[in-house]
PDB file of C-alpha atoms in Angstrom:
ATOM      1  CA  MET A   1      16.017  -9.140  -4.406  1.00 50.00           C
ATOM      2  CA  ASP A   2      16.368 -11.446  -7.142  1.00 62.00           C
ATOM      3  CA  SER A   3      16.118 -15.075  -6.671  1.00 69.00           C
ATOM      4  CA  LYS A   4      18.615 -17.370  -8.190  1.00 74.00           C
ATOM      5  CA  ILE A   5      17.805 -19.843 -11.467  1.00 74.00           C
ATOM      6  CA  LYS A   6      17.234 -23.135 -10.989  1.00 77.00           C
ATOM      7  CA  ILE A   7      18.077 -25.786 -14.152  1.00 75.00           C
ATOM      8  CA  CYS A   8      17.689 -29.095 -14.409  1.00 74.00           C
ATOM      9  CA  PRO A   9      20.754 -31.426 -15.577  1.00 69.00           C
ATOM     10  CA  LYS A  10      18.544 -33.662 -17.049  1.00 68.00           C
ATOM     11  CA  CYS A  11      16.470 -31.867 -19.776  1.00 66.00           C
ATOM     12  CA  GLN A  12      17.691 -27.643 -19.245  1.00 64.00           C
ATOM     13  CA  ALA A  13      14.513 -26.582 -18.079  1.00 67.00           C
ATOM     14  CA  TRP A  14      14.583 -23.431 -15.907  1.00 66.00           C
ATOM     15  CA  THR A  15      12.857 -21.745 -13.374  1.00 70.00           C
ATOM     16  CA  VAL A  16      13.177 -19.919 -11.253  1.00 66.00           C
ATOM     17  CA  GLY A  17      11.546 -19.801  -7.099  1.00 65.00           C
ATOM     18  CA  GLU A  18      10.295 -22.331  -5.028  1.00 66.00           C
ATOM     19  CA  GLY A  19       9.944 -26.312  -6.499  1.00 69.00           C
ATOM     20  CA  GLY A  20      13.129 -28.935  -5.923  1.00 75.00           C
ATOM     21  CA  LEU A  21      11.770 -30.847  -9.043  1.00 78.00           C
ATOM     22  CA  CYS A  22      11.607 -29.583 -12.911  1.00 75.00           C
ATOM     23  CA  THR A  23       8.313 -29.532 -13.740  1.00 68.00           C
ATOM     24  CA  THR A  24       8.858 -30.990 -17.148  1.00 66.00           C
ATOM     25  CA  CYS A  25      10.879 -34.702 -16.254  1.00 69.00           C
ATOM     26  CA  GLY A  26      10.606 -34.866 -12.522  1.00 73.00           C
ATOM     27  CA  THR A  27      14.760 -34.491 -12.174  1.00 75.00           C
ATOM     28  CA  ARG A  28      15.733 -32.777  -9.324  1.00 78.00           C
ATOM     29  CA  LEU A  29      17.344 -29.872 -10.066  1.00 79.00           C
ATOM     30  CA  ALA A  30      20.449 -27.687  -9.414  1.00 76.00           C
ATOM     31  CA  GLU A  31      20.617 -24.197  -7.948  1.00 77.00           C
ATOM     32  CA  THR A  32      23.021 -21.363 -10.302  1.00 76.00           C
ATOM     33  CA  GLU A  33      24.944 -18.575  -9.360  1.00 72.00           C
ATOM     34  CA  TYR A  34      22.458 -16.475 -12.096  1.00 70.00           C
ATOM     35  CA  THR A  35      20.229 -14.255 -10.762  1.00 67.00           C
ATOM     36  CA  ASP A  36      16.501 -14.209 -12.326  1.00 59.00           C
ATOM     37  CA  LEU A  37      17.646 -11.647 -14.744  1.00 64.00           C
ATOM     38  CA  TYR A  38      18.723 -14.719 -17.290  1.00 60.00           C
ATOM     39  CA  TRP A  39      15.970 -14.874 -18.784  1.00 59.00           C
ATOM     40  CA  LYS A  40      17.323 -11.687 -20.629  1.00 66.00           C
ATOM     41  CA  LEU A  41      19.842 -13.199 -22.403  1.00 69.00           C
ATOM     42  CA  ASP A  42      19.250 -14.336 -25.336  1.00 67.00           C
ATOM     43  CA  LYS A  43      18.226 -17.813 -26.868  1.00 63.00           C
ATOM     44  CA  SER A  44      21.996 -18.880 -27.824  1.00 65.00           C
ATOM     45  CA  GLU A  45      23.473 -17.294 -24.639  1.00 69.00           C
ATOM     46  CA  ARG A  46      21.163 -18.664 -21.808  1.00 65.00           C
ATOM     47  CA  LYS A  47      21.777 -22.001 -23.761  1.00 64.00           C
ATOM     48  CA  HIS A  48      25.582 -21.786 -22.981  1.00 67.00           C
ATOM     49  CA  ILE A  49      25.088 -20.975 -19.931  1.00 67.00           C
ATOM     50  CA  LEU A  50      23.124 -23.507 -19.460  1.00 65.00           C
ATOM     51  CA  HIS A  51      26.461 -26.042 -20.549  1.00 65.00           C
ATOM     52  CA  ASP A  52      28.772 -24.748 -19.084  1.00 66.00           C
ATOM     53  CA  VAL A  53      26.802 -24.501 -15.538  1.00 65.00           C
ATOM     54  CA  ALA A  54      25.528 -28.381 -15.823  1.00 63.00           C
ATOM     55  CA  VAL A  55      29.780 -29.933 -16.736  1.00 65.00           C
ATOM     56  CA  LYS A  56      30.518 -27.624 -13.909  1.00 63.00           C
ATOM     57  CA  MET A  57      28.630 -29.185 -11.855  1.00 61.00           C
ATOM     58  CA  GLY A  58      28.716 -32.284 -12.927  1.00 62.00           C
ATOM     59  CA  LEU A  59      25.425 -32.637 -14.172  1.00 59.00           C
ATOM     60  CA  SER A  60      23.835 -35.243 -16.675  1.00 53.00           C
ATOM     61  CA  GLU A  61      21.571 -37.464 -17.552  1.00 49.00           C
ATOM     62  CA  ASP A  62      23.038 -39.784 -16.592  1.00 52.00           C
ATOM     63  CA  LYS A  63      23.837 -38.921 -13.020  1.00 50.00           C
ATOM     64  CA  PRO A  64      21.268 -36.573 -11.776  1.00 50.00           C
ATOM     65  CA  LEU A  65      21.067 -34.708  -8.347  1.00 49.00           C
ATOM     66  CA  PRO A  66      19.676 -37.857  -5.542  1.00 53.00           C
ATOM     67  CA  LEU A  67      16.599 -36.726  -3.572  1.00 61.00           C
ATOM     68  CA  ASP A  68      17.821 -36.583   0.158  1.00 70.00           C
ATOM     69  CA  ASP A  69      16.138 -39.015   2.228  1.00 83.00           C
ATOM     70  CA  ASP A  70      13.008 -37.589   2.888  1.00 87.00           C
ATOM     71  CA  GLU A  71      11.441 -36.131  -0.282  1.00 85.00           C
ATOM     72  CA  ALA A  72      12.340 -39.972  -1.776  1.00 84.00           C
ATOM     73  CA  ALA A  73      10.349 -41.176   1.513  1.00 90.00           C
ATOM     74  CA  VAL A  74       7.453 -38.301   0.045  1.00 91.00           C
ATOM     75  CA  CYS A  75       7.919 -40.213  -3.371  1.00 86.00           C
ATOM     76  CA  ALA A  76       8.029 -43.721  -1.796  1.00 90.00           C
ATOM     77  CA  VAL A  77       4.393 -42.734  -0.869  1.00 93.00           C
ATOM     78  CA  VAL A  78       3.645 -41.265  -4.282  1.00 91.00           C
ATOM     79  CA  GLU A  79       4.779 -44.582  -5.520  1.00 90.00           C
ATOM     80  CA  ALA A  80       2.685 -46.423  -2.796  1.00 93.00           C
ATOM     81  CA  TYR A  81      -0.472 -44.806  -3.818  1.00 94.00           C
ATOM     82  CA  ARG A  82       0.234 -45.419  -7.560  1.00 92.00           C
ATOM     83  CA  LYS A  83       0.095 -49.366  -6.481  1.00 93.00           C
ATOM     84  CA  GLY A  84      -2.764 -49.381  -4.549  1.00 95.00           C
ATOM     85  CA  SER A  85      -4.941 -47.259  -6.654  1.00 94.00           C
ATOM     86  CA  PHE A  86      -3.606 -49.981 -10.225  1.00 94.00           C
ATOM     87  CA  THR A  87      -4.126 -53.095  -7.909  1.00 95.00           C
ATOM     88  CA  ALA A  88      -7.519 -51.384  -5.307  1.00 96.00           C
ATOM     89  CA  ASP A  89      -4.835 -53.217  -2.655  1.00 96.00           C
ATOM     90  CA  ALA A  90      -6.603 -51.494   0.373  1.00 96.00           C
ATOM     91  CA  GLU A  91      -3.881 -52.673   2.670  1.00 96.00           C
ATOM     92  CA  VAL A  92      -1.263 -50.859   0.379  1.00 96.00           C
ATOM     93  CA  LEU A  93      -3.169 -48.248   0.100  1.00 96.00           C
ATOM     94  CA  GLY A  94      -4.703 -48.447   4.097  1.00 96.00           C
ATOM     95  CA  LYS A  95      -0.576 -47.185   4.538  1.00 96.00           C
ATOM     96  CA  VAL A  96      -0.886 -44.816   2.652  1.00 97.00           C
ATOM     97  CA  PHE A  97      -3.522 -42.631   3.771  1.00 98.00           C
ATOM     98  CA  ALA A  98      -2.792 -41.168   7.963  1.00 97.00           C
ATOM     99  CA  PRO A  99      -6.033 -42.135  10.065  1.00 96.00           C
ATOM    100  CA  THR A 100      -8.097 -38.749  10.210  1.00 96.00           C
ATOM    101  CA  SER A 101      -7.229 -37.855   5.965  1.00 98.00           C
ATOM    102  CA  MET A 102      -9.387 -35.973   3.807  1.00 98.00           C
ATOM    103  CA  VAL A 103     -10.140 -36.357   0.301  1.00 98.00           C
ATOM    104  CA  SER A 104     -11.276 -33.382  -1.814  1.00 98.00           C
ATOM    105  CA  GLY A 105     -11.951 -32.426  -5.498  1.00 98.00           C
ATOM    106  CA  PHE A 106     -13.918 -32.276  -8.371  1.00 97.00           C
ATOM    107  CA  VAL A 107     -14.686 -35.266 -11.236  1.00 95.00           C
ATOM    108  CA  GLY A 108     -15.679 -32.637 -13.850  1.00 94.00           C
ATOM    109  CA  GLU A 109     -17.846 -30.017 -12.589  1.00 96.00           C
ATOM    110  CA  LYS A 110     -18.903 -32.171 -10.012  1.00 97.00           C
ATOM    111  CA  PHE A 111     -17.639 -31.724  -6.244  1.00 98.00           C
ATOM    112  CA  VAL A 112     -15.930 -34.836  -4.432  1.00 98.00           C
ATOM    113  CA  GLN A 113     -15.349 -35.385  -0.175  1.00 98.00           C
ATOM    114  CA  MET A 114     -14.110 -38.411   2.038  1.00 98.00           C
ATOM    115  CA  THR A 115     -12.211 -39.416   4.607  1.00 98.00           C
ATOM    116  CA  GLY A 116      -8.780 -41.333   3.722  1.00 97.00           C
ATOM    117  CA  ALA A 117     -10.186 -44.292   4.502  1.00 97.00           C
ATOM    118  CA  GLU A 118     -13.726 -43.807   2.137  1.00 98.00           C
ATOM    119  CA  PHE A 119     -10.989 -43.551  -0.416  1.00 97.00           C
ATOM    120  CA  VAL A 120     -10.001 -46.639   0.038  1.00 97.00           C
ATOM    121  CA  VAL A 121     -12.216 -48.155   0.722  1.00 97.00           C
ATOM    122  CA  PHE A 122     -13.766 -46.942  -2.638  1.00 96.00           C
ATOM    123  CA  GLU A 123     -10.527 -47.722  -4.743  1.00 94.00           C
ATOM    124  CA  ALA A 124     -10.560 -51.497  -2.739  1.00 95.00           C
ATOM    125  CA  LYS A 125     -13.531 -51.932  -4.918  1.00 95.00           C
ATOM    126  CA  ALA A 126     -13.475 -51.855  -7.967  1.00 93.00           C
ATOM    127  CA  ASP A 127     -13.914 -53.886 -10.441  1.00 91.00           C
ATOM    128  CA  PRO A 128     -12.901 -54.812 -12.351  1.00 93.00           C
ATOM    129  CA  THR A 129      -9.083 -52.993 -10.690  1.00 94.00           C
ATOM    130  CA  MET A 130      -7.132 -50.481 -13.431  1.00 93.00           C
ATOM    131  CA  GLU A 131      -4.593 -53.467 -13.345  1.00 93.00           C
ATOM    132  CA  ALA A 132      -7.290 -55.910 -14.966  1.00 95.00           C
ATOM    133  CA  ALA A 133      -8.958 -53.758 -17.311  1.00 93.00           C
ATOM    134  CA  GLY A 134      -5.396 -52.886 -19.264  1.00 92.00           C
ATOM    135  CA  CYS A 135      -4.828 -49.298 -18.053  1.00 91.00           C
ATOM    136  CA  LYS A 136      -1.956 -47.502 -18.046  1.00 89.00           C
ATOM    137  CA  PHE A 137      -1.688 -45.794 -15.277  1.00 87.00           C
ATOM    138  CA  ARG A 138       0.922 -44.068 -13.937  1.00 86.00           C
ATOM    139  CA  CYS A 139       1.797 -41.232 -11.407  1.00 85.00           C
ATOM    140  CA  GLU A 140       4.341 -38.323 -12.714  1.00 84.00           C
ATOM    141  CA  VAL A 141       5.758 -35.990  -9.948  1.00 82.00           C
ATOM    142  CA  GLU A 142       5.829 -32.202 -10.240  1.00 81.00           C
ATOM    143  CA  SER A 143       6.825 -30.903  -7.556  1.00 80.00           C
ATOM    144  CA  VAL A 144       8.312 -31.898  -3.594  1.00 84.00           C
ATOM    145  CA  ARG A 145       8.363 -29.553  -0.587  1.00 85.00           C
ATOM    146  CA  VAL A 146       9.246 -30.725   2.653  1.00 88.00           C
ATOM    147  CA  ASP A 147       9.677 -28.142   5.398  1.00 88.00           C
ATOM    148  CA  GLY A 148      10.832 -30.313   7.756  1.00 90.00           C
ATOM    149  CA  PRO A 149       7.369 -32.875   9.194  1.00 95.00           C
ATOM    150  CA  ILE A 150       5.213 -31.452   6.458  1.00 96.00           C
ATOM    151  CA  ALA A 151       5.794 -32.001   2.465  1.00 94.00           C
ATOM    152  CA  HIS A 152       3.115 -30.767  -0.579  1.00 93.00           C
ATOM    153  CA  VAL A 153       3.494 -32.731  -3.115  1.00 92.00           C
ATOM    154  CA  ARG A 154       2.153 -31.933  -6.669  1.00 90.00           C
ATOM    155  CA  PHE A 155       1.723 -34.774  -9.372  1.00 89.00           C
ATOM    156  CA  ARG A 156      -0.480 -35.802 -12.127  1.00 90.00           C
ATOM    157  CA  GLU A 157      -1.803 -39.591 -12.319  1.00 91.00           C
ATOM    158  CA  TYR A 158      -2.335 -40.770 -16.896  1.00 89.00           C
ATOM    159  CA  ASP A 159      -5.010 -42.573 -17.397  1.00 88.00           C
ATOM    160  CA  ALA A 160      -6.615 -43.632 -13.832  1.00 91.00           C
ATOM    161  CA  ALA A 161      -9.375 -46.450 -15.069  1.00 88.00           C
ATOM    162  CA  GLY A 162      -9.823 -43.422 -18.190  1.00 89.00           C
ATOM    163  CA  THR A 163      -9.313 -40.152 -16.469  1.00 93.00           C
ATOM    164  CA  ASP A 164      -6.361 -37.761 -15.903  1.00 94.00           C
ATOM    165  CA  TYR A 165      -5.614 -35.778 -12.964  1.00 95.00           C
ATOM    166  CA  VAL A 166      -4.438 -33.049 -11.353  1.00 94.00           C
ATOM    167  CA  THR A 167      -3.667 -33.999  -7.478  1.00 96.00           C
ATOM    168  CA  TYR A 168      -1.736 -32.678  -4.741  1.00 96.00           C
ATOM    169  CA  PHE A 169      -1.545 -34.586  -0.824  1.00 97.00           C
ATOM    170  CA  GLN A 170      -0.226 -32.982   1.376  1.00 98.00           C
ATOM    171  CA  LEU A 171       1.839 -34.928   3.884  1.00 98.00           C
ATOM    172  CA  ALA A 172       3.137 -35.663   7.816  1.00 97.00           C
ATOM    173  CA  LYS A 173       6.291 -37.252   9.072  1.00 97.00           C
ATOM    174  CA  GLY A 174       4.899 -39.062  12.447  1.00 94.00           C
ATOM    175  CA  PRO A 175       6.057 -41.994  14.065  1.00 92.00           C
ATOM    176  CA  GLU A 176       5.726 -44.554  11.809  1.00 90.00           C
ATOM    177  CA  GLY A 177       7.143 -41.968   8.831  1.00 94.00           C
ATOM    178  CA  TRP A 178       5.227 -40.118   5.982  1.00 96.00           C
ATOM    179  CA  ALA A 179       1.366 -41.003   6.027  1.00 97.00           C
ATOM    180  CA  VAL A 180      -1.061 -38.687   3.202  1.00 98.00           C
ATOM    181  CA  VAL A 181      -3.236 -36.235   5.749  1.00 98.00           C
ATOM    182  CA  SER A 182      -4.775 -34.094   2.175  1.00 98.00           C
ATOM    183  CA  LYS A 183      -5.303 -34.848  -1.245  1.00 98.00           C
ATOM    184  CA  VAL A 184      -6.770 -32.361  -2.963  1.00 98.00           C
ATOM    185  CA  PHE A 185      -7.421 -32.982  -7.085  1.00 98.00           C
ATOM    186  CA  VAL A 186      -9.437 -32.201 -10.884  1.00 97.00           C
ATOM    187  CA  THR A 187     -10.059 -33.950 -14.247  1.00 96.00           C
ATOM    188  CA  VAL A 188      -8.299 -32.063 -16.645  1.00 93.00           C
TER     189      VAL A 188
END
């Protein structure tokens, strides 16, 4: 069975298959009536089709598709994580991670693992904080997948105290809202 082509209304990148956000710019993708056979067209035909689809769907850089409520809430958790990490704010970070959450990953070739609570303490002890050190720390969401009360986010962390990461959050929606149950990361 052929998959539908999805396009980005902002940068006009296209993809097939899973994922709701553009991996180039993070904008919500729009599904078209075209199938993955689209890739067989030459570049000029593809560009013409993408432009026509974007116009028909009323999409433009100024009017991207909105995130649904759960996707927006999940992205807000990523933003709270960024803010709490940047300022070493244990109160903000403590709300990001579920009580039984785990953090695992690779810093270079070294594997590290701790609970979410231990990670919050580790980040809160940063001296100086990334903010005080003048880091340009930012998180760029590359994909969000929400399936009922669970979600998966892939994002990049840039200039986290001089290091870049690819990070995956798995989240669950409980009575208090969305929280990270697992963070997995690797330096890049």
